[in-house]
mmCIF file of C-alpha atoms and ligand atoms in Angstrom:
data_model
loop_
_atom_site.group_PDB
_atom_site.id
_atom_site.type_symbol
_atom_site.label_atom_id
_atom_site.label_comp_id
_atom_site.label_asym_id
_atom_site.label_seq_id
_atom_site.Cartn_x
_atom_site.Cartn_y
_atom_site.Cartn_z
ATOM 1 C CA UNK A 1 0.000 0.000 0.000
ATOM 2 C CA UNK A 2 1.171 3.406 -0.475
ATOM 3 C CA UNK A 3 2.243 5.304 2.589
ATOM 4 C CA UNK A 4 4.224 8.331 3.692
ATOM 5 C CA UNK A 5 7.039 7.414 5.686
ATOM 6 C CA UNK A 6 10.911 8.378 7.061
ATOM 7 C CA UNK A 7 13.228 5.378 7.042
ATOM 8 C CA UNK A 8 15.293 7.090 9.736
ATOM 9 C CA UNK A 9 14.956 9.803 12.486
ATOM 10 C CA UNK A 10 15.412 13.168 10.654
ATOM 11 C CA UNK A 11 14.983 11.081 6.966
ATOM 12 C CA UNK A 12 13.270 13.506 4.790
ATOM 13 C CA UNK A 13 9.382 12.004 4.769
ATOM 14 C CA UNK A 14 8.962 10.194 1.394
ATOM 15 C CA UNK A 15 5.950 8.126 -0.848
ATOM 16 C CA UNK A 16 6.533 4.612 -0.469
ATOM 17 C CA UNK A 17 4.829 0.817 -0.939
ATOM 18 C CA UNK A 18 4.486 -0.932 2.446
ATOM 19 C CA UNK A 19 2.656 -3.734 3.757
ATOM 20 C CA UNK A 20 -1.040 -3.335 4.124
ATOM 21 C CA UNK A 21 -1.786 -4.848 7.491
ATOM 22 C CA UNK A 22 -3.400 -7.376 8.982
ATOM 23 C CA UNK A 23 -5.866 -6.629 11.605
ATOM 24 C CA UNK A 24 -5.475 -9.044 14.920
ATOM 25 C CA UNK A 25 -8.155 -10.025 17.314
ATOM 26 C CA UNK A 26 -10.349 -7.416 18.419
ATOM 27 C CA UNK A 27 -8.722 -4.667 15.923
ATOM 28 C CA UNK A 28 -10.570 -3.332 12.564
ATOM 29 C CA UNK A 29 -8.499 -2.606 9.156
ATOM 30 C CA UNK A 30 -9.313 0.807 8.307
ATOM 31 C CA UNK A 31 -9.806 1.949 4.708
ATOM 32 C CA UNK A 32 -8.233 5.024 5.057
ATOM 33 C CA UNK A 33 -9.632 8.040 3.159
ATOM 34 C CA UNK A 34 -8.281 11.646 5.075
ATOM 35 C CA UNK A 35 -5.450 11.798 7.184
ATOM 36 C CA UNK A 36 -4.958 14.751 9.122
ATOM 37 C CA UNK A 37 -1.628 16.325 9.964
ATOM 38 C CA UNK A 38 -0.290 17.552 12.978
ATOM 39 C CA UNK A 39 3.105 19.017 14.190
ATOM 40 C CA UNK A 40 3.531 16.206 16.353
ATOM 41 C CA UNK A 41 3.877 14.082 13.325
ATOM 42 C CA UNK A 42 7.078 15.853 12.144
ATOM 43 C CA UNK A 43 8.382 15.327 15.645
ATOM 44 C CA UNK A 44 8.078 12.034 15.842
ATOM 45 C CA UNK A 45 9.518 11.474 12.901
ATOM 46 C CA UNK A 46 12.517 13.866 14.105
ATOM 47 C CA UNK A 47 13.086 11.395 17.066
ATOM 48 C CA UNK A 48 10.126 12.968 19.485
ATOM 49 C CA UNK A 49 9.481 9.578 21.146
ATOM 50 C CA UNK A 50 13.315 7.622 20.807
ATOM 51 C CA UNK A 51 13.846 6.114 23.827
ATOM 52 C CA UNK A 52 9.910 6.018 24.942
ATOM 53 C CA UNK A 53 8.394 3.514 22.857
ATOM 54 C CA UNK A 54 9.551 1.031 20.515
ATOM 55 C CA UNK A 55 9.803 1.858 16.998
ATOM 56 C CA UNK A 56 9.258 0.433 13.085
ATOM 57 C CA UNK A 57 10.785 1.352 10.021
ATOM 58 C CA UNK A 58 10.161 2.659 7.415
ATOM 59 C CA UNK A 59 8.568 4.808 10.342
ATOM 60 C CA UNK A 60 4.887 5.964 8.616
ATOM 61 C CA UNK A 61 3.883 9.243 9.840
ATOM 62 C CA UNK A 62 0.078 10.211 11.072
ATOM 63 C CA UNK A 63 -2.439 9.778 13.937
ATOM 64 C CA UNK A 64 -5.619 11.618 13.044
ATOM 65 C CA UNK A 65 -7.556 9.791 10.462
ATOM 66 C CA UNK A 66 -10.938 8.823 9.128
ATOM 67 C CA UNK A 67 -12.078 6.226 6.663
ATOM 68 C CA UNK A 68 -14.736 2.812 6.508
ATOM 69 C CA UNK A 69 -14.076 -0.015 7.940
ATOM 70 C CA UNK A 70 -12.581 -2.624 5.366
ATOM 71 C CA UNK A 71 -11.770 -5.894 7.442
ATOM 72 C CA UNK A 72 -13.065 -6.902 11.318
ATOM 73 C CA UNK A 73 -9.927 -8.797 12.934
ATOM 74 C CA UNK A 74 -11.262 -12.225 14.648
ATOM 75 C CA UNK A 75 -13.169 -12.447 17.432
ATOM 76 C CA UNK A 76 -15.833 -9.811 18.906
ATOM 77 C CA UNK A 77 -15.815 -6.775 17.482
ATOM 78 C CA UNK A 78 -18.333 -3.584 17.985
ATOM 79 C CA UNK A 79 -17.176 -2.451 14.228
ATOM 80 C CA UNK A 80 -18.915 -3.634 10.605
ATOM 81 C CA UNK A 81 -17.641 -3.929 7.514
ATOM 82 C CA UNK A 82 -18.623 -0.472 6.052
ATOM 83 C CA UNK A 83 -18.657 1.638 9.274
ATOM 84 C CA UNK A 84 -17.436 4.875 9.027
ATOM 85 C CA UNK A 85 -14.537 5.648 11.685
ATOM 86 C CA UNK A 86 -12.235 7.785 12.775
ATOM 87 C CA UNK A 87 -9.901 8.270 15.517
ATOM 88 C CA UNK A 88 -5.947 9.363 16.760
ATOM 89 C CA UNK A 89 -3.781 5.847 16.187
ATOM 90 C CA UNK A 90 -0.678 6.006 18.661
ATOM 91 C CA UNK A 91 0.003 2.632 20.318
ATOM 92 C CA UNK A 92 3.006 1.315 19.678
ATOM 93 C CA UNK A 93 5.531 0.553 17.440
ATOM 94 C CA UNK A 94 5.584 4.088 16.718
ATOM 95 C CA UNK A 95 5.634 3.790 12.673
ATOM 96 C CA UNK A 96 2.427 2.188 12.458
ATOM 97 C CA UNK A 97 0.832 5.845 11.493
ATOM 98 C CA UNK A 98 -1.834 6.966 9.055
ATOM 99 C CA UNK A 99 -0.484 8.423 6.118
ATOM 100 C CA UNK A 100 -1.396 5.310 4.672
ATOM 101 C CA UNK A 101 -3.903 3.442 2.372
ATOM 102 C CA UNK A 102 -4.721 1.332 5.553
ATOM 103 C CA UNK A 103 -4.240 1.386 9.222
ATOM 104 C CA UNK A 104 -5.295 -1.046 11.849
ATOM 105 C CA UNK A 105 -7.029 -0.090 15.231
ATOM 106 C CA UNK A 106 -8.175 -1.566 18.339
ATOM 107 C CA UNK A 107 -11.690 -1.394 18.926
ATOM 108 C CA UNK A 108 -11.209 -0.349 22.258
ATOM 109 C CA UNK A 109 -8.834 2.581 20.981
ATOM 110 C CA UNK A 110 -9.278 5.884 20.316
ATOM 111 C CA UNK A 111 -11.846 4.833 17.351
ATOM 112 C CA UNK A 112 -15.327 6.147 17.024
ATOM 113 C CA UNK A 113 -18.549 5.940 14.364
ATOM 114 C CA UNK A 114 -18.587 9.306 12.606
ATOM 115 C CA UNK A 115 -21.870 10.446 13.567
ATOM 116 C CA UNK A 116 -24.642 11.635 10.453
ATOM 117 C CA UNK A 117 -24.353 15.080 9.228
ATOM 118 C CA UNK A 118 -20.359 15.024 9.618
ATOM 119 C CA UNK A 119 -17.956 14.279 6.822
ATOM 120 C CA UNK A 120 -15.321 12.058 6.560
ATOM 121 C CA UNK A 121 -13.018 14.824 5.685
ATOM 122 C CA UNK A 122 -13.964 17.047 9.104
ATOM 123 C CA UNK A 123 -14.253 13.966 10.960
ATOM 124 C CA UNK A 124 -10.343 13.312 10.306
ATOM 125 C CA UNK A 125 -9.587 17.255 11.445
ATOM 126 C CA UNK A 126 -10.846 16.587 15.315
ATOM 127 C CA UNK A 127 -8.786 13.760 16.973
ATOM 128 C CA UNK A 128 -5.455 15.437 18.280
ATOM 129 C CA UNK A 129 -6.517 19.050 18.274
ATOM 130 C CA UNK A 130 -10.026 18.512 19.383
ATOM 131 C CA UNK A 131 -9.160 16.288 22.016
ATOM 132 C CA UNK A 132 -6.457 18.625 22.992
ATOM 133 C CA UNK A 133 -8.389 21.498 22.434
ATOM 134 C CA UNK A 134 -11.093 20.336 24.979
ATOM 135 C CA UNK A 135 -8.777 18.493 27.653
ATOM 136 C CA UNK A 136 -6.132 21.806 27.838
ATOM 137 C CA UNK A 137 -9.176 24.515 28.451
ATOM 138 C CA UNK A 138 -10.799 21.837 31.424
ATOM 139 C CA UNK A 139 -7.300 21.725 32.290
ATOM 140 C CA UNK A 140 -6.768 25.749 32.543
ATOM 141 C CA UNK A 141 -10.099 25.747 35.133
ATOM 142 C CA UNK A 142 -11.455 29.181 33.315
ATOM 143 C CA UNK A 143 -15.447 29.386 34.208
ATOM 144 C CA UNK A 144 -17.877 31.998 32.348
ATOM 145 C CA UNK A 145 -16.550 35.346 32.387
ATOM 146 C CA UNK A 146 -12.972 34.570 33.279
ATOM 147 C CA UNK A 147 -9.960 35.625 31.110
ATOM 148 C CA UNK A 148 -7.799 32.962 29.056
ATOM 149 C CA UNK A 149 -5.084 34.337 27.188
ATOM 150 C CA UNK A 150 -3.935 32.260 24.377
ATOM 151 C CA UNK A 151 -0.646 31.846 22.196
ATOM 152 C CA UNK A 152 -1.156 30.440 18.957
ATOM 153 C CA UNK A 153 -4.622 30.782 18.272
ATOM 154 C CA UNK A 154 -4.997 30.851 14.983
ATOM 155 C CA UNK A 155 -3.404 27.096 14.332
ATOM 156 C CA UNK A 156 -5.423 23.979 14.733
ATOM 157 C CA UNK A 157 -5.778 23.752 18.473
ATOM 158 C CA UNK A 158 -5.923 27.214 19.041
ATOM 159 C CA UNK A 159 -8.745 27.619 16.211
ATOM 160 C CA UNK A 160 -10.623 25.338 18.083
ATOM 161 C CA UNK A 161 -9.862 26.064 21.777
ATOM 162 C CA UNK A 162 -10.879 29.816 20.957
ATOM 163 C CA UNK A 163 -14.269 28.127 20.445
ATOM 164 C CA UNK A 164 -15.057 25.662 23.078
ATOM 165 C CA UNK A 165 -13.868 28.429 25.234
ATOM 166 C CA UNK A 166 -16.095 30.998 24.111
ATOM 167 C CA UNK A 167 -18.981 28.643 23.910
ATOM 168 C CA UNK A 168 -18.772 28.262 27.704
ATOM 169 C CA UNK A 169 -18.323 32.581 28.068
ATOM 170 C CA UNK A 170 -14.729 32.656 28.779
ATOM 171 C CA UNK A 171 -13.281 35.675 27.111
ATOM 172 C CA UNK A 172 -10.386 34.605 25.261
ATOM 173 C CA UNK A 173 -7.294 36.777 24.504
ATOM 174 C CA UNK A 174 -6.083 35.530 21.218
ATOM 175 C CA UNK A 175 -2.458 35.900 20.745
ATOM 176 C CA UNK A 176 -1.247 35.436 16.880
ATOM 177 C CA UNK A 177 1.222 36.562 14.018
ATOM 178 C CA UNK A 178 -0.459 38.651 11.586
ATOM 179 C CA UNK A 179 -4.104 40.818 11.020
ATOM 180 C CA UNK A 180 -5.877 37.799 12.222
ATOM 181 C CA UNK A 181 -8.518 39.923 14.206
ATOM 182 C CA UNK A 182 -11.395 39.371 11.640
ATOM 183 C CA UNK A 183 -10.986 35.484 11.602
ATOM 184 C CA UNK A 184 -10.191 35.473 15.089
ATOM 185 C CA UNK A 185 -13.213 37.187 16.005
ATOM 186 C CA UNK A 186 -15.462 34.677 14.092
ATOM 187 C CA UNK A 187 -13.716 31.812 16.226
ATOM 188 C CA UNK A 188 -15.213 33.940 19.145
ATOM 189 C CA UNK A 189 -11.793 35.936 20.270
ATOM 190 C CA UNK A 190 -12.856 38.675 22.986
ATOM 191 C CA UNK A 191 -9.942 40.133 21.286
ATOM 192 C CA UNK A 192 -6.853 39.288 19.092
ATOM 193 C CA UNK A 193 -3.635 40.799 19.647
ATOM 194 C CA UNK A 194 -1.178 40.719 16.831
ATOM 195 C CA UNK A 195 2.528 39.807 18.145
ATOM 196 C CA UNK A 196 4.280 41.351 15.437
ATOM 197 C CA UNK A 197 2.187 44.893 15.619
ATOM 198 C CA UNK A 198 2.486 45.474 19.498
ATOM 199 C CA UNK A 199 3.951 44.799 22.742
ATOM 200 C CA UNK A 200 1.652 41.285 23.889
ATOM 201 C CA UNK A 201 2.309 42.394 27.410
ATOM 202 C CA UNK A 202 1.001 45.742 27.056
ATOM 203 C CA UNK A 203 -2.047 44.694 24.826
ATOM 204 C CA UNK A 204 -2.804 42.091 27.849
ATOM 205 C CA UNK A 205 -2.186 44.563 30.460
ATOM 206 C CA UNK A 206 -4.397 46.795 29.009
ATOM 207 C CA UNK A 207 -7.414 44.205 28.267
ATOM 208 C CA UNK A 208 -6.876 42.285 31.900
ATOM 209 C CA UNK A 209 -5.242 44.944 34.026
ATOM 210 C CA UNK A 210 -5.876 42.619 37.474
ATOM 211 C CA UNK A 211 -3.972 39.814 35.579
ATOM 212 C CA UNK A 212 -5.624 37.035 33.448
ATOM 213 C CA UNK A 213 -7.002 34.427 34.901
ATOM 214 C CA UNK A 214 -4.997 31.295 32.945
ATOM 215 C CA UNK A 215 -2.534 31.044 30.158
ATOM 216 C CA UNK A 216 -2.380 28.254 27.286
ATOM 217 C CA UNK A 217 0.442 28.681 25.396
ATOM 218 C CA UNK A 218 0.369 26.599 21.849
ATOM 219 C CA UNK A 219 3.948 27.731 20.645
ATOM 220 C CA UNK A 220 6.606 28.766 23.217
ATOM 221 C CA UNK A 221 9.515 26.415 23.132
ATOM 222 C CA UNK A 222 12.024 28.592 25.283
ATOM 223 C CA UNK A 223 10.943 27.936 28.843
ATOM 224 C CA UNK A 224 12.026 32.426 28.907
ATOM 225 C CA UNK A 225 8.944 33.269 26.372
ATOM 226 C CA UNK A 226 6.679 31.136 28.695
ATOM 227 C CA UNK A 227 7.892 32.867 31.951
ATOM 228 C CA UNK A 228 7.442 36.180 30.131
ATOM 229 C CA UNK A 229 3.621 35.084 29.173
ATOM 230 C CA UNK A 230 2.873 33.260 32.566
ATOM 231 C CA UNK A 231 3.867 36.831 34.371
ATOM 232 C CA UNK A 232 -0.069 38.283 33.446
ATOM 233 C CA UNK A 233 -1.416 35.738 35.313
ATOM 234 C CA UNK A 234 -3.463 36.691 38.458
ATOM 235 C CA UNK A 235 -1.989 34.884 41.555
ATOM 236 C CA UNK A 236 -3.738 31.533 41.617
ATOM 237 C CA UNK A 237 -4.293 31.337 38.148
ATOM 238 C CA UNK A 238 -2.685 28.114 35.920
ATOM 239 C CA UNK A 239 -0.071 28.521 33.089
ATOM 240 C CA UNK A 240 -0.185 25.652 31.091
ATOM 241 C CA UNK A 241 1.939 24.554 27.620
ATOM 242 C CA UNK A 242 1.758 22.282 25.190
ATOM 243 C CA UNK A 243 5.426 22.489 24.709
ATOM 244 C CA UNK A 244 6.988 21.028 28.029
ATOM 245 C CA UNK A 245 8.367 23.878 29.253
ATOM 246 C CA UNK A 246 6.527 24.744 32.404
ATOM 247 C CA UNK A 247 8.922 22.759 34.528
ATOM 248 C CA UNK A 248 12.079 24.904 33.472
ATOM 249 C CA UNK A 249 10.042 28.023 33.634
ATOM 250 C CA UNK A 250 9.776 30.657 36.281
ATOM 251 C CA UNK A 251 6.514 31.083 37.373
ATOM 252 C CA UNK A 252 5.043 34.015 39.345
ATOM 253 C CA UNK A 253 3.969 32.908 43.159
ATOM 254 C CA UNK A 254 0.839 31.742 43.253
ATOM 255 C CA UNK A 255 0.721 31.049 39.431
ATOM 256 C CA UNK A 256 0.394 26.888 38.410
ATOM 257 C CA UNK A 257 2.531 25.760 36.021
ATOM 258 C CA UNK A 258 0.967 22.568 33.571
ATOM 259 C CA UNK A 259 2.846 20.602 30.926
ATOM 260 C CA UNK A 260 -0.469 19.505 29.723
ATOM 261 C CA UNK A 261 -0.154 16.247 27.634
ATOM 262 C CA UNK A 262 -3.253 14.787 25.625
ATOM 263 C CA UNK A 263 -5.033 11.552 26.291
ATOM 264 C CA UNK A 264 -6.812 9.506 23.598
ATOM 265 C CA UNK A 265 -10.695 9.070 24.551
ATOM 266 C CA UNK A 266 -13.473 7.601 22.494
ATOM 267 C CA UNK A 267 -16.365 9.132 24.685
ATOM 268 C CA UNK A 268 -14.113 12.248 23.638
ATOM 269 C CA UNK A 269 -14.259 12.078 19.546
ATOM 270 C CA UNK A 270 -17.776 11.639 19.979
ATOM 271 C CA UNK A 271 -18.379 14.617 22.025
ATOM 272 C CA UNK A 272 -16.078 16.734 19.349
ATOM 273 C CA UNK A 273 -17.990 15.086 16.408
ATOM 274 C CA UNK A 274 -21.546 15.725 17.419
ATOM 275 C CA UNK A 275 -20.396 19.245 18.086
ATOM 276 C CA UNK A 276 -19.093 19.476 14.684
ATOM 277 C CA UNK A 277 -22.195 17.743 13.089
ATOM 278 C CA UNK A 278 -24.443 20.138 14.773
ATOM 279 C CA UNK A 279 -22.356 23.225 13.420
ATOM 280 C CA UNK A 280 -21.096 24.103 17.246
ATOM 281 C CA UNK A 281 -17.410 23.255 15.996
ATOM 282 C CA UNK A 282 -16.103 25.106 12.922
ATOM 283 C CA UNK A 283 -12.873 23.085 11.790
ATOM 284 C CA UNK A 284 -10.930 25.738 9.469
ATOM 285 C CA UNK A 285 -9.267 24.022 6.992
ATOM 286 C CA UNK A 286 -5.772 25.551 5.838
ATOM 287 C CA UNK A 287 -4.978 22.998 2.968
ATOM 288 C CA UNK A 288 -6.469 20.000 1.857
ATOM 289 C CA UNK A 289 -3.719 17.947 -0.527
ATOM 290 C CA UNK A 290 -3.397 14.502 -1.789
ATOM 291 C CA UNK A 291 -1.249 12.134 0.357
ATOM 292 C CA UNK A 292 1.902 12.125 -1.819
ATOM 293 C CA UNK A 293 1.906 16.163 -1.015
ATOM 294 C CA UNK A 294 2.646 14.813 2.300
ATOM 295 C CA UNK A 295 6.229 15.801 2.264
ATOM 296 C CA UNK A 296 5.987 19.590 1.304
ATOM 297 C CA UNK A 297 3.438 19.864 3.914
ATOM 298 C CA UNK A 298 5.196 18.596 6.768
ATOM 299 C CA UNK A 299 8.025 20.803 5.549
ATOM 300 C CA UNK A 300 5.217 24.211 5.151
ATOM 301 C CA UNK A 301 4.225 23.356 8.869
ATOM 302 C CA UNK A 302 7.662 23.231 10.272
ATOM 303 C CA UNK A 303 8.029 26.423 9.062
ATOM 304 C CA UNK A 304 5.013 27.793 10.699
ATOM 305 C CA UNK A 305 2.144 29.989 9.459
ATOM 306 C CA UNK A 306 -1.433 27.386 10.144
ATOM 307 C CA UNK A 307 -4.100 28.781 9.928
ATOM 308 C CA UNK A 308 -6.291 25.927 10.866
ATOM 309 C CA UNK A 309 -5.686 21.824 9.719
ATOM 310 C CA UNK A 310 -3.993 20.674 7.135
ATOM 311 C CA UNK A 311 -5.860 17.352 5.465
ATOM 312 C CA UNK A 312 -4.457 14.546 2.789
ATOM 313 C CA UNK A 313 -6.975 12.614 0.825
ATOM 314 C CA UNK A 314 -5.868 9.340 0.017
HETATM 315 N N1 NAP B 1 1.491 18.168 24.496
HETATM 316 C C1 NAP B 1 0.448 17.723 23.794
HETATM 317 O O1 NAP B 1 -0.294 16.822 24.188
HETATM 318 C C2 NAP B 1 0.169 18.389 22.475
HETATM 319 C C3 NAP B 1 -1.034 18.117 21.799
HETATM 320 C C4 NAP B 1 -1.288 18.799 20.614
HETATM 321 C C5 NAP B 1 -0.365 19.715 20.117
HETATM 322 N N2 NAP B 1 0.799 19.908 20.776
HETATM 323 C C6 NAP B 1 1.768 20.912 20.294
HETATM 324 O O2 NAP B 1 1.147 22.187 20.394
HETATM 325 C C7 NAP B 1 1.611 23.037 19.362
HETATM 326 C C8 NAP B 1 0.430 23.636 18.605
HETATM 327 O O3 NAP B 1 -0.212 22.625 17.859
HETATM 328 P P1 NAP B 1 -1.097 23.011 16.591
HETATM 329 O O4 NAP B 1 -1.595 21.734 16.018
HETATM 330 O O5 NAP B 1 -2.057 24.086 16.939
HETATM 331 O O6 NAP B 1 0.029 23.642 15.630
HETATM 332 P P2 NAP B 1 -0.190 24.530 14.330
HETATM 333 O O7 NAP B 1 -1.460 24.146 13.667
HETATM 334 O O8 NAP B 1 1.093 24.484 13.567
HETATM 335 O O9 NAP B 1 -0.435 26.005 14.906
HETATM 336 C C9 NAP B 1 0.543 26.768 15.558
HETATM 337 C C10 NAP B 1 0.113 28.228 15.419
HETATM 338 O O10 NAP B 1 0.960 29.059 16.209
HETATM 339 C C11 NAP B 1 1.287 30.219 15.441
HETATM 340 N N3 NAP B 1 2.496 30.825 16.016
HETATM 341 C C12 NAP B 1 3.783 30.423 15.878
HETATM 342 N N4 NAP B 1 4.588 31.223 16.597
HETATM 343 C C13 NAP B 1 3.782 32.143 17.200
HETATM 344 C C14 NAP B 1 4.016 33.232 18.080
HETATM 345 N N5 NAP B 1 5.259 33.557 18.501
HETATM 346 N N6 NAP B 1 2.966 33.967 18.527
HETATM 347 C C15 NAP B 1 1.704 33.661 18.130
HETATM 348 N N7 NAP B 1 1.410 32.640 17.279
HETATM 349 C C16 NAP B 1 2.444 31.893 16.829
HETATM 350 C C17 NAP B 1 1.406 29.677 14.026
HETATM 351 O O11 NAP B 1 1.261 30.643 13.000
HETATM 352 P P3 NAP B 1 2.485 31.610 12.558
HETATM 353 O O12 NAP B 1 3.668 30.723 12.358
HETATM 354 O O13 NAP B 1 1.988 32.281 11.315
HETATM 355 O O14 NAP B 1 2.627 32.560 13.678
HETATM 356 C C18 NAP B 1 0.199 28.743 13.992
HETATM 357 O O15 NAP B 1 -0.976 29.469 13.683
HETATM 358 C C19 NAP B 1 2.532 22.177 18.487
HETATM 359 O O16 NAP B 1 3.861 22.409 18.868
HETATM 360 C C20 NAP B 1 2.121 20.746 18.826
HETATM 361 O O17 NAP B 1 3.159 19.818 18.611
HETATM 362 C C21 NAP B 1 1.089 19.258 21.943
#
């Protein structure tokens, strides 16, 4: 089958045949049809997880997917021939991924039906920045009419964190690279302050002059930027990052420091997908590609500028 894969840590990513896999008791063969991507899938393949789980190579790249179920492994199995699925695979061997033709999955994984009304294609969008969308903002604490500054809004968590937060009245400080105020806005962004027009502190001084209430930061990979971001929030507020840096950083007193990490949930994906069904959840979509654009994508989001997901349809 074809698949996008590295055949070393830091290989560049490349179109290849590999095996199309079996699926073992209790597991489903997916027919994969979208693949979404996420920076965590150029990390891996940079050596993100050496050391912490086993690994195959060629090493195929993805988690997010969505697609019909093509095979049910032996044994019981709550999956048909047909279903439509999709889900974040991640168990190991890490190499196992889904920019692939065909991906196997344990029922009991993070694999769901996607629901009526939702496409395959926005179905694929919601596993990792859905789920982390939704588990980082219970994990900040913010209530209805609390502050929640944010860094990196306008990429695919932050797109979608702006809008579970605002659903639930939190005013969200959107913190991005560019005039992003009118898109922004329409995620449900109290207000959007551009980094590279004015001072962030000063902007969030101004909007939340008793201190904001939590920090997410999407993007800050010097434990220095986080510091300077966690310092506007209010004594026993939270400061939590995506990037690990919380435990190097210096945090104001008072202030709780979270390297938030997602967890794959099932009940979770179908949460996120009705959401999206009913038209609660917009999912922007930056680029949509075929799969053997893989390569020049990963490359386009190394470099930065999402604005939303990128999707491959196989
Ligand atoms: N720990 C976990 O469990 C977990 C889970 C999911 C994601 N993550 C990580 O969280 C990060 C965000 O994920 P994502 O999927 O949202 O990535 P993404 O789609 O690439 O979005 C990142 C966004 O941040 C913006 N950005 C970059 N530098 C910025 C700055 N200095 N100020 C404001 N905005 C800036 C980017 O646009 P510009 O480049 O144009 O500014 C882009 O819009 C990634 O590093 C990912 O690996 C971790």
């Amino acid at each position: 089958m074809r698949a996008v894969a590295v055949k070393a840590f830091k290989a560049e990513p490349e179109l290849i045949q590999v095996p199309k896999p079996d699926p073992a008791e209790g597991e489903v063969l997916v027919k994969v049809e979208y693949a979404a991507l996420n920076p965590f899938d150029w990390r891996v393949a940079d050596g993100a997880l050496e050391g912490v789980a086993p690994h195959v190579f060629p090493l195929v790249l993805g988690g997010d997917f969505a697609g019909r179920v093509d095979v049910v492994g032996p044994g019981d199995n709550r999956f048909r021939v047909g279903d439509a699925v999709f889900g974040q695979a991640g168990r190991p061997p890490v190499g196992t991924g889904t920019y692939a033709e065909y991906v196997t999955m344990p029922q009991d994984g993070a694999i769901t039906y996607v629901p009526d009304g939702l496409s395959l294609k926005t179905a694929s969008l919601l596993p990792t920045a859905g789920m982390t969308a939704a588990q980082i903002l219970a994990a900040a604490g913010v209530t209805a009419g609390q502050s929640l500054l944010v860094i990196g809004a306008a990429g695919g968590v932050g797109s979608l964190l702006t809008q579970l937060a605002a659903a639930r009245g939190v005013r969200v400080l959107a913190a991005v690279r560019g005039d992003e105020e009118q898109r922004m806005a329409a995620l449900g962004a109290a207000a959007t302050i551009d980094v590279t027009a004015q001072d962030a502190g000063s902007a969030v001084r101004a909007g939340c002059p008793a201190g904001i209430d939590a920090l997410i930061d999407l993007v800050s990979a010097d434990p220095d930027a986080f510091t300077a971001y966690a310092a506007h929030v209010r004594p026993g507020g939270r400061a939590l990052t995506t990037r690990s840096v919380a435990g190097a950083a210096r945090l104001p007193q008072g202030v709780e420091g979270v390297d938030f990490q997602q967890h794959p949930s099932a009940a979770l994906l179908d949460t996120l997908a009705a959401a999206a069904a009913d038209g609660e959840l917009l999912v922007p979509v930056d680029a949509e590609l075929p799969l053997e654009k893989a390569p020049e994508a990963l490359a386009t989001s190394r470099a930065g500028g999402a604005r939303g997901k990128t999707v491959f349809a196989l």
